[in-house]
XYZ file of C-alpha atoms in Angstrom:
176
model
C 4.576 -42.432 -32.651
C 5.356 -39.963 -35.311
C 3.336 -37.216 -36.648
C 3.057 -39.139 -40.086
C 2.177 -42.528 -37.840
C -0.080 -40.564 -35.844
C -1.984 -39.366 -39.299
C -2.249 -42.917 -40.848
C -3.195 -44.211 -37.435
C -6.488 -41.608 -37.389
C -7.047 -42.257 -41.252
C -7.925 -45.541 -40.055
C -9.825 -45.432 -36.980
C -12.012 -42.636 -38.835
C -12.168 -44.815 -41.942
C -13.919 -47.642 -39.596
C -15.971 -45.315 -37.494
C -15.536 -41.570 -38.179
C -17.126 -40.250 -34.405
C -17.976 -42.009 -31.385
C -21.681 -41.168 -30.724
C -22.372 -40.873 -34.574
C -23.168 -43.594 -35.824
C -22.907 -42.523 -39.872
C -21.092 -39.551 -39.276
C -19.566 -37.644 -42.645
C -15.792 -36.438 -42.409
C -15.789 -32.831 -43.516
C -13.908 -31.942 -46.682
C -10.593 -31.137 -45.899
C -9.398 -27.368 -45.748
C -6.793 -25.813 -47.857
C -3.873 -24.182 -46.508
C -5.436 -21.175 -47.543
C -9.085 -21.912 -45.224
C -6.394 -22.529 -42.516
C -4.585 -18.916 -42.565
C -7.986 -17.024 -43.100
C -8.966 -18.813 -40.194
C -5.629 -18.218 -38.154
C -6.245 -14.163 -39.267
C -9.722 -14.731 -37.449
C -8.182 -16.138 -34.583
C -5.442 -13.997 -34.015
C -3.841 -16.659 -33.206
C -2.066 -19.302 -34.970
C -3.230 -23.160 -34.571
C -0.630 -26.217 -34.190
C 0.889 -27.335 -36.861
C -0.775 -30.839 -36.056
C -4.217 -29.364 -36.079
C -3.560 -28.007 -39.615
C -2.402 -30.860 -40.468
C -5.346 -32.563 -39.012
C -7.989 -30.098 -40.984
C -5.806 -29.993 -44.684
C -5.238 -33.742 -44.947
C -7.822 -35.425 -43.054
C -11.121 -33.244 -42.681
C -12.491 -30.362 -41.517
C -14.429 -31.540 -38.512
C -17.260 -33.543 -38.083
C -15.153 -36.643 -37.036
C -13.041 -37.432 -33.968
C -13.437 -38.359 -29.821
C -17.480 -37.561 -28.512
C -19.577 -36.209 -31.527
C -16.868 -34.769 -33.216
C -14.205 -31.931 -33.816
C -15.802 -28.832 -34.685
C -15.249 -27.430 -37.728
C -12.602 -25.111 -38.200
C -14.633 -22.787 -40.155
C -17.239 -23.386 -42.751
C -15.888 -22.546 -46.482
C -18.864 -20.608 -48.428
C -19.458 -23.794 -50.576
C -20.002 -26.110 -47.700
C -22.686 -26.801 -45.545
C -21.663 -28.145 -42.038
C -22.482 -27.897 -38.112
C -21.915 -25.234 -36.307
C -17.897 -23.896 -36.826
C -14.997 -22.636 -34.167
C -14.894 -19.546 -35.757
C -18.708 -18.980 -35.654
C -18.666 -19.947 -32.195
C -16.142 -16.689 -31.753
C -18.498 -14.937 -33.414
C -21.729 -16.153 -31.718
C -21.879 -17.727 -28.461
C -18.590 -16.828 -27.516
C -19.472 -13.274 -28.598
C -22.534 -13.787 -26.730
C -20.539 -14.939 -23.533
C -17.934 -11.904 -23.629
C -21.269 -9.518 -24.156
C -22.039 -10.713 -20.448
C -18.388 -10.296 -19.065
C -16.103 -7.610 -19.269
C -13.138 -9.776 -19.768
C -14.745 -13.171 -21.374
C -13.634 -16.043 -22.444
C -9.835 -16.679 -22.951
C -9.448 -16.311 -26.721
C -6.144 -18.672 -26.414
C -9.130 -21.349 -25.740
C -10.274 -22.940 -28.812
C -13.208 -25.073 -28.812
C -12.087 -28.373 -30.341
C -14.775 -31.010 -29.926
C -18.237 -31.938 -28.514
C -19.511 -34.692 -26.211
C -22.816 -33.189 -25.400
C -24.540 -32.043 -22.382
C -22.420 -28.487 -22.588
C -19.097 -30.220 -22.517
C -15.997 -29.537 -24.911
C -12.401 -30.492 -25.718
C -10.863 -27.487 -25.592
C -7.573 -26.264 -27.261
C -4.904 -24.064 -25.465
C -3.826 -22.125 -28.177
C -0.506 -20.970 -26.338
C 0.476 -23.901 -24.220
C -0.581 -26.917 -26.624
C -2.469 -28.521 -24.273
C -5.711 -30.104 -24.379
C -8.400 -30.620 -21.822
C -12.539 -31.061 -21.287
C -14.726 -28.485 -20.007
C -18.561 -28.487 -18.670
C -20.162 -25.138 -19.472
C -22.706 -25.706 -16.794
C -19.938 -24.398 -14.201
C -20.454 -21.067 -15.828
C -24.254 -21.110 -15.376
C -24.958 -19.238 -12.582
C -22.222 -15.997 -13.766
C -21.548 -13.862 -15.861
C -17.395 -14.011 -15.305
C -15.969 -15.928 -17.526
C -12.556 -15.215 -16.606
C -12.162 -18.345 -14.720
C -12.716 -20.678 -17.308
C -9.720 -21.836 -17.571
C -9.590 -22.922 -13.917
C -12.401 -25.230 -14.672
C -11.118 -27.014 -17.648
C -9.399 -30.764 -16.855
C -6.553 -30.850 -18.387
C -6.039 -34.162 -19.965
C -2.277 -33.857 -22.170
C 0.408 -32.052 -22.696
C -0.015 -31.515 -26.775
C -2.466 -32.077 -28.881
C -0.389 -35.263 -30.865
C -1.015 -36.928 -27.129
C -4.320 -36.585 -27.329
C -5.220 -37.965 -30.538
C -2.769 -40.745 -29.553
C -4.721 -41.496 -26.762
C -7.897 -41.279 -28.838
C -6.639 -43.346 -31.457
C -6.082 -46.179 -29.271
C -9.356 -46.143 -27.879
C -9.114 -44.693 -24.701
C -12.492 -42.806 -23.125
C -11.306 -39.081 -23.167
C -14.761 -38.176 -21.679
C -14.967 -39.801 -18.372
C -11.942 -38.314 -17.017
C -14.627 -35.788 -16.454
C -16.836 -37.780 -14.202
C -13.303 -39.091 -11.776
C -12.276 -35.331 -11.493
């Protein structure tokens, strides 16, 4: 499916049921091309093209696989959960305080299921996969993250097209 097919495709599925464990969940107002490169600067890093994509003509979080991508950031005039970029500036920040090296920054947190799980983004590679923070309880090194993350595609496109035709993305988890 195209990138255009793959948009219209998620228009609808959100349009009938914007999350999976929200019942009435809101899609965030969609970013500007402008929220997207302030947030790239804060990164230092830039996002897929998809994802912006995603965030400037669909929404800004709050809607997607589990409970729902996080935010991309939070734009002054709008008030919504918890944001990626806040999470690199607070519990990330938190988690690098306790490790020397931290946590990967090409890892971007992309959506959560609950319990301490998250998609997470590979900034560099494209890939997507889940990750259960509770392997990281009993450390402080969070250098080997990315060994405990499930990969589960190649690109980001794959993994909305899996999403969008309704396949569990969460209990690969449980069969790993």
């Amino acid at each position: 499916m195209s990138e255009d097919e793959l948009l219209d495709a998620l228009r609808t599925r959100i349009a009938h049921h914007a999350a999976d464990e929200v019942k009435d969940a809101k899609v965030g107002t969609p970013l500007t091309a402008a929220d997207v490169q302030a947030a790239v600067q804060e990164l230092e890093m830039p996002v897929p093209a998809l994802l912006a994509r995603v965030l400037t003509e669909l929404g800004n979080g709050d809607w997607g696989p589990g409970y729902g991508f996080y935010p991309l950031l939070v734009p002054e005039n709008q008030n919504l959960s918890l944001s990626v970029t806040e999470l690199e500036t607070s519990s990330v920040q938190w988690m690098r305080d306790c490790s020397p090296d931290g946590w990967p920054r090409q890892l971007l947190f992309l959506a959560y299921w609950g319990c301490n799980v998250s998609s997470i983004l590979n900034l560099k590679d494209g890939r997507v996969g889940i990750f259960d923070f509770s392997v990281l309880a009993d450390t402080e090194d969070l250098t080997g993250a990315a060994e405990s993350i499930l990969w589960q595609a190649e690109s980001l496109h794959d993994w909305l097209s899996r999403w969008v035709d309704g396949e569990s993305l969460f209990y690969e988890l449980d069969q790993s």
